[in-house]
PDB file of C-alpha atoms in Angstrom:
ATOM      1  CA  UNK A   1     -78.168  26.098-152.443  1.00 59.00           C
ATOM      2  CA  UNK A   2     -78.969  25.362-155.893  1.00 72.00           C
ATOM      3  CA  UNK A   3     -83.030  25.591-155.396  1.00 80.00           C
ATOM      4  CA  UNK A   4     -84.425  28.319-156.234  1.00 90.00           C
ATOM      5  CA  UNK A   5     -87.979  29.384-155.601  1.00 96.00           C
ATOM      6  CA  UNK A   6     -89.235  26.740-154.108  1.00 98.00           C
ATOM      7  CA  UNK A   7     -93.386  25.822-153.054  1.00 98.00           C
ATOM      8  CA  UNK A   8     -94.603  25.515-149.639  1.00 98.00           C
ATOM      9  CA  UNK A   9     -98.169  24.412-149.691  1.00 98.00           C
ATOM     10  CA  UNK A  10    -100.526  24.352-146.424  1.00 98.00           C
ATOM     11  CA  UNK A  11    -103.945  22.345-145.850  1.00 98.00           C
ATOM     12  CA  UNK A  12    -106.718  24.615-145.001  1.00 98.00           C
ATOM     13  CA  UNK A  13    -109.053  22.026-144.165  1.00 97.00           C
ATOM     14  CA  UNK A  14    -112.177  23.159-142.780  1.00 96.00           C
ATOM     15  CA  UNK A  15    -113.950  20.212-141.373  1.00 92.00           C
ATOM     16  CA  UNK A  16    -113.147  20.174-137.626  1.00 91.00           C
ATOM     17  CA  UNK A  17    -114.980  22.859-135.222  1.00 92.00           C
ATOM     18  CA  UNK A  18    -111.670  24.286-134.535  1.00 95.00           C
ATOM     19  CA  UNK A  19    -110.352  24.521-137.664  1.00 97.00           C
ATOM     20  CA  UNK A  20    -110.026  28.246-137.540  1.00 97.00           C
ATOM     21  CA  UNK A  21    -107.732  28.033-134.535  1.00 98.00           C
ATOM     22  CA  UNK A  22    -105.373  25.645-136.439  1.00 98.00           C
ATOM     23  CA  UNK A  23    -105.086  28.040-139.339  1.00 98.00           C
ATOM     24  CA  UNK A  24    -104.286  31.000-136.508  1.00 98.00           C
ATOM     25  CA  UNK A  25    -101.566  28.684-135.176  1.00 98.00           C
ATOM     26  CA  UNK A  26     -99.951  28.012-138.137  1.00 98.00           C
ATOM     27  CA  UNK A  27    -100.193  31.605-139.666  1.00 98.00           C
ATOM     28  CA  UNK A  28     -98.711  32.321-136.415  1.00 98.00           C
ATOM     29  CA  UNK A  29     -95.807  30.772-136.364  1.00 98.00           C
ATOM     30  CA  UNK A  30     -95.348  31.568-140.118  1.00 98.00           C
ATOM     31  CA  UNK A  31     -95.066  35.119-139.250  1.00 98.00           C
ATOM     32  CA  UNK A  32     -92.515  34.285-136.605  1.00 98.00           C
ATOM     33  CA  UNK A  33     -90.168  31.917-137.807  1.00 98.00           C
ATOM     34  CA  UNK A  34     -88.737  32.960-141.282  1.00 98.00           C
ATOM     35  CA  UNK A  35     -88.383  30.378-144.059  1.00 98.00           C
ATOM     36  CA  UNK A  36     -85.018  31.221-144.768  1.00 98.00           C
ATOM     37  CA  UNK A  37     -85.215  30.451-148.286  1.00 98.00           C
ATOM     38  CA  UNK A  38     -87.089  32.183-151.017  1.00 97.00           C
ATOM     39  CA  UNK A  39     -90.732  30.656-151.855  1.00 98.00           C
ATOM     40  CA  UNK A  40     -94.346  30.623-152.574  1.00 98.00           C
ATOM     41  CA  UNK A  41     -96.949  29.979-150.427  1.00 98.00           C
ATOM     42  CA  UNK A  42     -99.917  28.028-151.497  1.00 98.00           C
ATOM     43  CA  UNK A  43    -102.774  27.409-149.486  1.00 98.00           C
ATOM     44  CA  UNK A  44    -105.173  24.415-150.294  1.00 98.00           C
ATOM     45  CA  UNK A  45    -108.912  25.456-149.003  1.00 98.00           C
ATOM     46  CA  UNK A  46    -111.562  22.343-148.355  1.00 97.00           C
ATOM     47  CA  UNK A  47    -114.075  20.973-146.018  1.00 95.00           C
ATOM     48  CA  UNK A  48    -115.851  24.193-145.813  1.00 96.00           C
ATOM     49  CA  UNK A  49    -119.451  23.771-144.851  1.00 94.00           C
ATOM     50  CA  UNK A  50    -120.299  27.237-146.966  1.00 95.00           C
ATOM     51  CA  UNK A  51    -118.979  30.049-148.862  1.00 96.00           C
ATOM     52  CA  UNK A  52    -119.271  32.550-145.766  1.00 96.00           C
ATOM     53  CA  UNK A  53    -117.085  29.684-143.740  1.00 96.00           C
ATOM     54  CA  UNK A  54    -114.819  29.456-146.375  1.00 97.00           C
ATOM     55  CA  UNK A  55    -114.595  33.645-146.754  1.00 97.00           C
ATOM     56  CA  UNK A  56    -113.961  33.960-143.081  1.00 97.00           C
ATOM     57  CA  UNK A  57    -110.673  31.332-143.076  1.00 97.00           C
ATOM     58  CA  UNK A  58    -109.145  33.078-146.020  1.00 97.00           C
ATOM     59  CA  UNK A  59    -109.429  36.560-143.961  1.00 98.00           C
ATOM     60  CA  UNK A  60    -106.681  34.558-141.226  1.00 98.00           C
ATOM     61  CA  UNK A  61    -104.474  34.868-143.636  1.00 98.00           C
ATOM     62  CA  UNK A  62    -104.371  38.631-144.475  1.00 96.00           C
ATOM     63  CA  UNK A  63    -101.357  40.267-144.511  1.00 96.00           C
ATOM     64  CA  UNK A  64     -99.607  36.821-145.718  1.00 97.00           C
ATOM     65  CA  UNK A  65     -99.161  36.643-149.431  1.00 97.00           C
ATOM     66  CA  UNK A  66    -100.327  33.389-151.028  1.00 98.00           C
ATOM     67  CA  UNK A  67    -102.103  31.557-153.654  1.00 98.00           C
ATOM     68  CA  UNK A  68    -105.088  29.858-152.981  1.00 98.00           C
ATOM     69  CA  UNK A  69    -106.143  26.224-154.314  1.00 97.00           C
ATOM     70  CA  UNK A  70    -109.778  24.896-153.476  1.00 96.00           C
ATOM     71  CA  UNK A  71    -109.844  21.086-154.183  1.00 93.00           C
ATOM     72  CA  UNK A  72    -113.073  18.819-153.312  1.00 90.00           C
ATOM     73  CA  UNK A  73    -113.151  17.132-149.821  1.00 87.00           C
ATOM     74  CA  UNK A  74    -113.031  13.167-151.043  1.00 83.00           C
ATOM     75  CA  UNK A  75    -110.022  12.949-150.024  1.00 81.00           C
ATOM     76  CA  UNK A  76    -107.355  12.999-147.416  1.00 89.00           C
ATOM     77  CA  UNK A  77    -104.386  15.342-147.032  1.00 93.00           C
ATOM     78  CA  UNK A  78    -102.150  13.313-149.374  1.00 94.00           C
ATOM     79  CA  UNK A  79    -104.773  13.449-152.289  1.00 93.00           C
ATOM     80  CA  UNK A  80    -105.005  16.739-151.781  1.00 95.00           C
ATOM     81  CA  UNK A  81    -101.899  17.465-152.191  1.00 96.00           C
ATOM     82  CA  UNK A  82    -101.792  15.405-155.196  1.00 95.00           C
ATOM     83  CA  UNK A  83    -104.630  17.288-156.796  1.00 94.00           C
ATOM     84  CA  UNK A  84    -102.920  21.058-155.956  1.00 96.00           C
ATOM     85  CA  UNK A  85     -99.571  20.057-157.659  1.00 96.00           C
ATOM     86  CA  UNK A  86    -101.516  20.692-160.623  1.00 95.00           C
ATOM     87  CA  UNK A  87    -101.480  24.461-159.954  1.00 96.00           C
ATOM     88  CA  UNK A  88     -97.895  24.345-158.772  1.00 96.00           C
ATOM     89  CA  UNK A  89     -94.685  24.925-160.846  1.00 95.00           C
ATOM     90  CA  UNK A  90     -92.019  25.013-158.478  1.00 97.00           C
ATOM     91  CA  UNK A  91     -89.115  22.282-158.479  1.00 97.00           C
ATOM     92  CA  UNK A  92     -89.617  21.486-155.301  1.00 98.00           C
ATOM     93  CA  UNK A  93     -92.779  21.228-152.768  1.00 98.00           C
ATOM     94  CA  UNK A  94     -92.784  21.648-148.814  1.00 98.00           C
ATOM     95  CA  UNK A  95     -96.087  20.106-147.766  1.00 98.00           C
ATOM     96  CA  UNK A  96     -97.289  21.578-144.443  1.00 98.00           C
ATOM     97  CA  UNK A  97    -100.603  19.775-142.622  1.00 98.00           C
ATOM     98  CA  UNK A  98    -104.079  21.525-141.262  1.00 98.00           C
ATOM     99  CA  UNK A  99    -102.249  21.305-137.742  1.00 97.00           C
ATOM    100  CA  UNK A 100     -98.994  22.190-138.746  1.00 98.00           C
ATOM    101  CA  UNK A 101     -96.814  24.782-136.085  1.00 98.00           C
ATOM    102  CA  UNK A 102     -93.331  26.023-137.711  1.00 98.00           C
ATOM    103  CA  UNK A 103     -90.905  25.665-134.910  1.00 98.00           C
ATOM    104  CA  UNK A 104     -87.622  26.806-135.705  1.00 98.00           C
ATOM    105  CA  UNK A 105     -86.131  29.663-138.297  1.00 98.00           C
ATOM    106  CA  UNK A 106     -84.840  28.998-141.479  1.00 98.00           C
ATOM    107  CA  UNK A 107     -87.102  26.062-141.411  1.00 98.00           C
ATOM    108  CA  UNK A 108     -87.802  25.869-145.661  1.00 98.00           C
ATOM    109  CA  UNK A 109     -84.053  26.212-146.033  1.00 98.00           C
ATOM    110  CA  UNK A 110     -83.041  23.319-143.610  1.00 98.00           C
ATOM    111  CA  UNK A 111     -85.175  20.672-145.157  1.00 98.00           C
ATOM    112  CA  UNK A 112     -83.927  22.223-148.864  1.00 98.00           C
ATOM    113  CA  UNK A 113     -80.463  21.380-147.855  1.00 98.00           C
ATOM    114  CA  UNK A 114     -80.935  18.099-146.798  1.00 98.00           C
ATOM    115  CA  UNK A 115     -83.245  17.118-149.727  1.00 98.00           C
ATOM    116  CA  UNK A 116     -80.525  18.793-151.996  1.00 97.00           C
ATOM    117  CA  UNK A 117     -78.445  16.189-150.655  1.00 97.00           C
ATOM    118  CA  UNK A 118     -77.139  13.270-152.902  1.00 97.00           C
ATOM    119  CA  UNK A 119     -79.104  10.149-152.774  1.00 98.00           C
ATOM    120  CA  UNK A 120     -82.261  11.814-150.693  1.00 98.00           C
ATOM    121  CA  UNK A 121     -85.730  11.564-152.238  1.00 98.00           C
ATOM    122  CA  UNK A 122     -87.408  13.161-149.541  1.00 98.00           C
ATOM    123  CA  UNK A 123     -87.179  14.659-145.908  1.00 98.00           C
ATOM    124  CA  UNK A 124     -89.488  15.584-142.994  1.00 98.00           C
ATOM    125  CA  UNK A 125     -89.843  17.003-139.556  1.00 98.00           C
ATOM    126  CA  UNK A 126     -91.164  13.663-137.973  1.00 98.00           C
ATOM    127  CA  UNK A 127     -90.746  10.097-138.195  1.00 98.00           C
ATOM    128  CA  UNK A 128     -91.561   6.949-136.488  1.00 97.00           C
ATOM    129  CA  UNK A 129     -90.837   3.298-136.924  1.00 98.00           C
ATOM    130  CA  UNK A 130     -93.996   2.246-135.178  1.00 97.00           C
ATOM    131  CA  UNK A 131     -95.955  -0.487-136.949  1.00 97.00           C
ATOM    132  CA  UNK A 132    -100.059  -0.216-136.855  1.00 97.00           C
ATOM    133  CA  UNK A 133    -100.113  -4.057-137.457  1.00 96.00           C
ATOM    134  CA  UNK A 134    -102.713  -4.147-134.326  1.00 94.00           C
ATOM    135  CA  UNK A 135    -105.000  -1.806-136.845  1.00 95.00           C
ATOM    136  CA  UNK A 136    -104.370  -4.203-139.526  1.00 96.00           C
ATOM    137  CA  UNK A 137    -101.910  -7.161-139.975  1.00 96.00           C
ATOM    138  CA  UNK A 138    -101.026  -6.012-143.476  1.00 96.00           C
ATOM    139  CA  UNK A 139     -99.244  -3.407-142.293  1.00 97.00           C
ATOM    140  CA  UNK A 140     -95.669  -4.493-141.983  1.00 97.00           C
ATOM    141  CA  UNK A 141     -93.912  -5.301-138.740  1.00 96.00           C
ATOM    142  CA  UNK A 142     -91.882  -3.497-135.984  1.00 96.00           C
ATOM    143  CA  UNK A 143     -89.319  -1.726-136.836  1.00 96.00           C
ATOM    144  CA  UNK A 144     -91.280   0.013-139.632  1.00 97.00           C
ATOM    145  CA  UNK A 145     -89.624   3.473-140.744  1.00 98.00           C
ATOM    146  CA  UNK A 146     -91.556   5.776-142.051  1.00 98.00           C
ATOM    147  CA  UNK A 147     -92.003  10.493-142.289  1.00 98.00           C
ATOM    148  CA  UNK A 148     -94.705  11.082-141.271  1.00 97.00           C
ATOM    149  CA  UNK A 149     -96.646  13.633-143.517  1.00 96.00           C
ATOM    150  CA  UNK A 150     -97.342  16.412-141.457  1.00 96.00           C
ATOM    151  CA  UNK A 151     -94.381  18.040-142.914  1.00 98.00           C
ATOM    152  CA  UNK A 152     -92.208  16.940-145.369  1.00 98.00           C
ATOM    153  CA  UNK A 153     -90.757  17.979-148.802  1.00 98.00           C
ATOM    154  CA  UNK A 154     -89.896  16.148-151.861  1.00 98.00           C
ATOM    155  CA  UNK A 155     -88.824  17.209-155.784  1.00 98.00           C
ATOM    156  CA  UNK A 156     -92.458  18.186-157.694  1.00 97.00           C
ATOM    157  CA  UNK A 157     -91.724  15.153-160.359  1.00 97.00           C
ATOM    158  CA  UNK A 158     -90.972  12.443-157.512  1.00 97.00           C
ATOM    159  CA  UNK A 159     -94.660  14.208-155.808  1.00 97.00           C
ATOM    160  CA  UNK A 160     -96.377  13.761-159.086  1.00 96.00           C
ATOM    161  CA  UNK A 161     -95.426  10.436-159.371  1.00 96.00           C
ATOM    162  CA  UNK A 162     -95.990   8.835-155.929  1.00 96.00           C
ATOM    163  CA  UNK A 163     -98.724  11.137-154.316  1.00 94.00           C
ATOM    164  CA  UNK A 164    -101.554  10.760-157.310  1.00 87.00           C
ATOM    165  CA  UNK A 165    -101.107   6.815-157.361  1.00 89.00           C
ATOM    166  CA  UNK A 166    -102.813   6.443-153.919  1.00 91.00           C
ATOM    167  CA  UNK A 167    -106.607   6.201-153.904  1.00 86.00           C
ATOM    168  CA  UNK A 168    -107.573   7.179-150.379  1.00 90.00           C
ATOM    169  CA  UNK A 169    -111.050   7.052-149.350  1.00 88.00           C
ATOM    170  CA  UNK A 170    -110.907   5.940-145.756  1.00 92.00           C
ATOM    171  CA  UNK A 171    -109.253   6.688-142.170  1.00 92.00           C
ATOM    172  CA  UNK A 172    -107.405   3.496-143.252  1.00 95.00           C
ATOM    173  CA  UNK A 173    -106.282   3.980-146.560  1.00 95.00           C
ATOM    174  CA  UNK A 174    -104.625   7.314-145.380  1.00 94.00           C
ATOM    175  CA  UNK A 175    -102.521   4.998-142.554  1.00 96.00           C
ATOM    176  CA  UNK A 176    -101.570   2.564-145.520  1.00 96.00           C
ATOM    177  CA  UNK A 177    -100.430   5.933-147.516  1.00 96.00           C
ATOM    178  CA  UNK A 178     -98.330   6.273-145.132  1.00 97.00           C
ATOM    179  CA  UNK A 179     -96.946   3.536-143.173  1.00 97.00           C
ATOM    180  CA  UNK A 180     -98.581   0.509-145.083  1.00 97.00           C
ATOM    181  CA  UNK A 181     -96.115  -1.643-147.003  1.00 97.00           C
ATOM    182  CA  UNK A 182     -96.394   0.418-149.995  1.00 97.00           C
ATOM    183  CA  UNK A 183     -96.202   3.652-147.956  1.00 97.00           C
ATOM    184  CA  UNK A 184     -94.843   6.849-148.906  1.00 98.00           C
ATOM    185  CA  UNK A 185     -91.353   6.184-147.083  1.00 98.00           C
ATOM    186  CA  UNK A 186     -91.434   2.895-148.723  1.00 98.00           C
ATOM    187  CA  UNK A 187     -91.682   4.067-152.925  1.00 97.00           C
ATOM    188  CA  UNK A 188     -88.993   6.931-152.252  1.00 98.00           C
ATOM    189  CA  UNK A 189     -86.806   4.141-150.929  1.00 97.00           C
ATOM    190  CA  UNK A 190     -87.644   1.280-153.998  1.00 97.00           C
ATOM    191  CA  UNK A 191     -86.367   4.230-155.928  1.00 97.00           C
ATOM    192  CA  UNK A 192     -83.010   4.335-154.845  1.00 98.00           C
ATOM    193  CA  UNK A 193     -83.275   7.579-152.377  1.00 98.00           C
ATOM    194  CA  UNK A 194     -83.149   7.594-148.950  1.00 98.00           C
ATOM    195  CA  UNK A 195     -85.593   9.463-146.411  1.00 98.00           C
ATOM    196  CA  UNK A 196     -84.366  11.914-143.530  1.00 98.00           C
ATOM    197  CA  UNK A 197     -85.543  13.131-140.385  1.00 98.00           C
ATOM    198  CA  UNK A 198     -84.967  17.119-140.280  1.00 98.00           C
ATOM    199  CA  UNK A 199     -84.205  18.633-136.640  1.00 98.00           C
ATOM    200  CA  UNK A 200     -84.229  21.923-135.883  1.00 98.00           C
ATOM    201  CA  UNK A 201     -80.322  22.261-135.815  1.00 98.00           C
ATOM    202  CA  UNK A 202     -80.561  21.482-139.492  1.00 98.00           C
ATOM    203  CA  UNK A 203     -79.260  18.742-139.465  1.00 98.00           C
ATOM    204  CA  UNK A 204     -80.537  15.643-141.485  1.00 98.00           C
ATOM    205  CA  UNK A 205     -80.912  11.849-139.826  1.00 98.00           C
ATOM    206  CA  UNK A 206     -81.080   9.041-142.058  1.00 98.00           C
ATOM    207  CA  UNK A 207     -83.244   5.943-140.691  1.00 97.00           C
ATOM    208  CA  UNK A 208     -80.750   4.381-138.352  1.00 96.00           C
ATOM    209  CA  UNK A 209     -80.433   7.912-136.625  1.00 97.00           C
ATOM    210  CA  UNK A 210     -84.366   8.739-136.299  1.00 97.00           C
ATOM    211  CA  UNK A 211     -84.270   7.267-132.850  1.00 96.00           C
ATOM    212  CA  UNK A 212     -82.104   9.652-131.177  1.00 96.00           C
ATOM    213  CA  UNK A 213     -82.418  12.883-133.426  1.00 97.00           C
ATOM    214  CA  UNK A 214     -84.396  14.198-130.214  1.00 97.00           C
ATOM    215  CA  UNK A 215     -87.584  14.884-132.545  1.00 98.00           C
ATOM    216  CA  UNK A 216     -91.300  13.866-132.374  1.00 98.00           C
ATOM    217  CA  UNK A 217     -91.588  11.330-129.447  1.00 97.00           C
ATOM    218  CA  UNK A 218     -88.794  11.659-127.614  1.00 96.00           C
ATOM    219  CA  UNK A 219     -87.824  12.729-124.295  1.00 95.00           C
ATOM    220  CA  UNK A 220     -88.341  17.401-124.277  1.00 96.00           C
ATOM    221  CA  UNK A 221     -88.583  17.005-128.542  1.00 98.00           C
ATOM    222  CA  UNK A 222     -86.296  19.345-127.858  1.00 97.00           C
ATOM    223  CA  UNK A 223     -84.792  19.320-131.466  1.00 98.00           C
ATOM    224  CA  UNK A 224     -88.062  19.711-133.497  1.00 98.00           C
ATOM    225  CA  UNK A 225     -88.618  21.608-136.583  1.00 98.00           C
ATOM    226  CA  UNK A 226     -92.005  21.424-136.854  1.00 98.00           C
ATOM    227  CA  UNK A 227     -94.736  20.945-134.667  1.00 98.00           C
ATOM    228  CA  UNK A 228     -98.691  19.829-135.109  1.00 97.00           C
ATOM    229  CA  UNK A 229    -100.766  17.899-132.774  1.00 96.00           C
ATOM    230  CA  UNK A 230     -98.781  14.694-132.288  1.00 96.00           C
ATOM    231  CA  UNK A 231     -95.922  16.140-130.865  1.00 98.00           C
ATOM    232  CA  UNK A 232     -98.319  18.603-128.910  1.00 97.00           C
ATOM    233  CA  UNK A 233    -100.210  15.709-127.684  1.00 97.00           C
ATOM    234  CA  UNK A 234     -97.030  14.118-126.466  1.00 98.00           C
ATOM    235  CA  UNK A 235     -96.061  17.121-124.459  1.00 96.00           C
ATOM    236  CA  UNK A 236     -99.282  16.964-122.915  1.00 97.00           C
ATOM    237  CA  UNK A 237     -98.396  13.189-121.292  1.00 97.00           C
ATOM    238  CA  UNK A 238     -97.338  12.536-118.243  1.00 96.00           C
ATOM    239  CA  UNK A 239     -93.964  10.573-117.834  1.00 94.00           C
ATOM    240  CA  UNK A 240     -95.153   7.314-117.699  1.00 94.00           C
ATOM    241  CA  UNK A 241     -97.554   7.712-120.795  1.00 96.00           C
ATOM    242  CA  UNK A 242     -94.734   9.329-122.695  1.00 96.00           C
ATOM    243  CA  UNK A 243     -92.243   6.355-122.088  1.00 95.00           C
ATOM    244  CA  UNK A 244     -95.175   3.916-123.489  1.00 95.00           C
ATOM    245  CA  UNK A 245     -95.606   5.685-126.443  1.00 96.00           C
ATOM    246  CA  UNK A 246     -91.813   6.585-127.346  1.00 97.00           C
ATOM    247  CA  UNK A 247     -91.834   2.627-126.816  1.00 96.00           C
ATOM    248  CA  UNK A 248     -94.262   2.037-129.528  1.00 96.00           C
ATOM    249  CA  UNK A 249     -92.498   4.564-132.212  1.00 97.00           C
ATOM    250  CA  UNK A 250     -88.906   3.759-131.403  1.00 97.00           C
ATOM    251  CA  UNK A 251     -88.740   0.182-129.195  1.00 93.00           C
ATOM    252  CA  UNK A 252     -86.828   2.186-126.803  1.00 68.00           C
ATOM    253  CA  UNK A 253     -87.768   3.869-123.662  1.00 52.00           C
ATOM    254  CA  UNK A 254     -86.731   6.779-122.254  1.00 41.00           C
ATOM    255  CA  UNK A 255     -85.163   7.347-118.831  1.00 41.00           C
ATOM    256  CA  UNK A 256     -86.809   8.913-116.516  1.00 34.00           C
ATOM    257  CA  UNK A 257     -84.535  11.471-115.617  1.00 31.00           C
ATOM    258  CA  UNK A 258     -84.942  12.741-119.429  1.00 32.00           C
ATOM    259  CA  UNK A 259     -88.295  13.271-119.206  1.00 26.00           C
ATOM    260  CA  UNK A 260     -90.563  16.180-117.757  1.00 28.00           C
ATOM    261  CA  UNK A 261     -93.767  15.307-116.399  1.00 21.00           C
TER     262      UNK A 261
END
């Protein structure tokens, strides 16, 4: 692989009662699945309610080295990513969510290989072609491709670029980020680069294969790279909840022999 050190930066968002949790989870499975590639590990600190609150999530991460950013709280995770790329000088970013849950080894190096890939602009862990038109009719219609941005990775100029042109002040604005029709998925695309799903067998699914790469919303998920609390949320369905919302991100059900209640 031609990449060499390469940044993987975490949101350390403090706003939820449980945020500490999420930070053990993550550290967690950092310890216990290695990257696989070489790296630095940034982590973005905000939504603190105090410095002691603040003190106390940093100590989580003892014992992991890594390079702390503390941005405002104004914004959601994709403006704060945007605002920490200005402490960041690697090539190439891995962006890694507050609930984020590393689920396979070598997990840095799979999604490096795949965005080193000719034509690719960016890759992630999840997808979904779901459409939130019932939120909003702007957003645009079944089938609707998009990563999702728990976990994805992209080269730092393409980042730059995109990331800082979205102004996101609302619950809303941070859907539209994603899966609106000038979502993420959507400006990597208008540039001539294609978007893949990453599975834990490393391989890399471009949009027609997201529906049966056997990763967030489908059947065990048994092919996941990395986790966070959609996929954990699915696992917590039964069978007949699971089928309606696999319907909803992929048009497709899935039998019932498949699935585990």
């Amino acid at each position: 692989m031609s990449i060499r050190t390469a940044a993987v930066i975490y949101l350390a968002r403090g706003y939820d009662a449980d945020h500490a949790e999420r930070f053990r989870r993550f550290v967690a499975s950092y310890r216990a699945h290695p990257a696989g590639h070489a790296h630095r590990l940034y982590v973005i600190f905000k939504g603190f309610a105090d410095a002691a609150q603040r003190a106390a999530a940093e100590e989580i991460f003892d014992g992991v080295p890594f390079t702390a950013i503390d941005t405002d709280d104004l914004s959601f995770d994709l403006g704060a990513y945007a605002d920490a790329l200005r402490s960041v000088g690697e090539d190439h970013v891995c962006f890694l969510n507050t609930n984020a849950e590393l689920n396979a080894p070598s997990w840095l190096a799979k999604l490096l290989r795949n965005l080193e890939m000719p034509g690719v602009g960016m890759v992630g862990a999840t997808g979904s072609f779901e459409s939130l038109r019932y939120i909003n009719r702007l957003f645009p219609a079944f089938p609707n491709p998009h990563l999702r941005t728990n976990a994805f990775a992209m080269r730092r100029e393409h980042a730059v670029a995109l990331l800082g042109a979205y102004a996101i002040a609302t619950k809303l604005d941070a859907f539209f980020a994603e899966s609106g029709p000038d979502g993420l998925t959507r400006r990597v695309l208008a540039l001539g680069l294609t978007c893949l799903i990453v599975g834990a067998d490393g391989r890399g699914y471009a949009p027609p294969l997201w529906p049966i790469s056997e990763t967030s919303r489908q059947g065990a998920q048994a092919n996941l790279l990395v986790h966070d609390n959609y996929t954990r949320g699915y696992e917590a369905l039964g069978s007949g909840a699971r089928a309606e919302v696999t319907l909803a991100s992929w048009g497709r059900a899935i039998p019932a022999t498949v699935i585990e209640a």
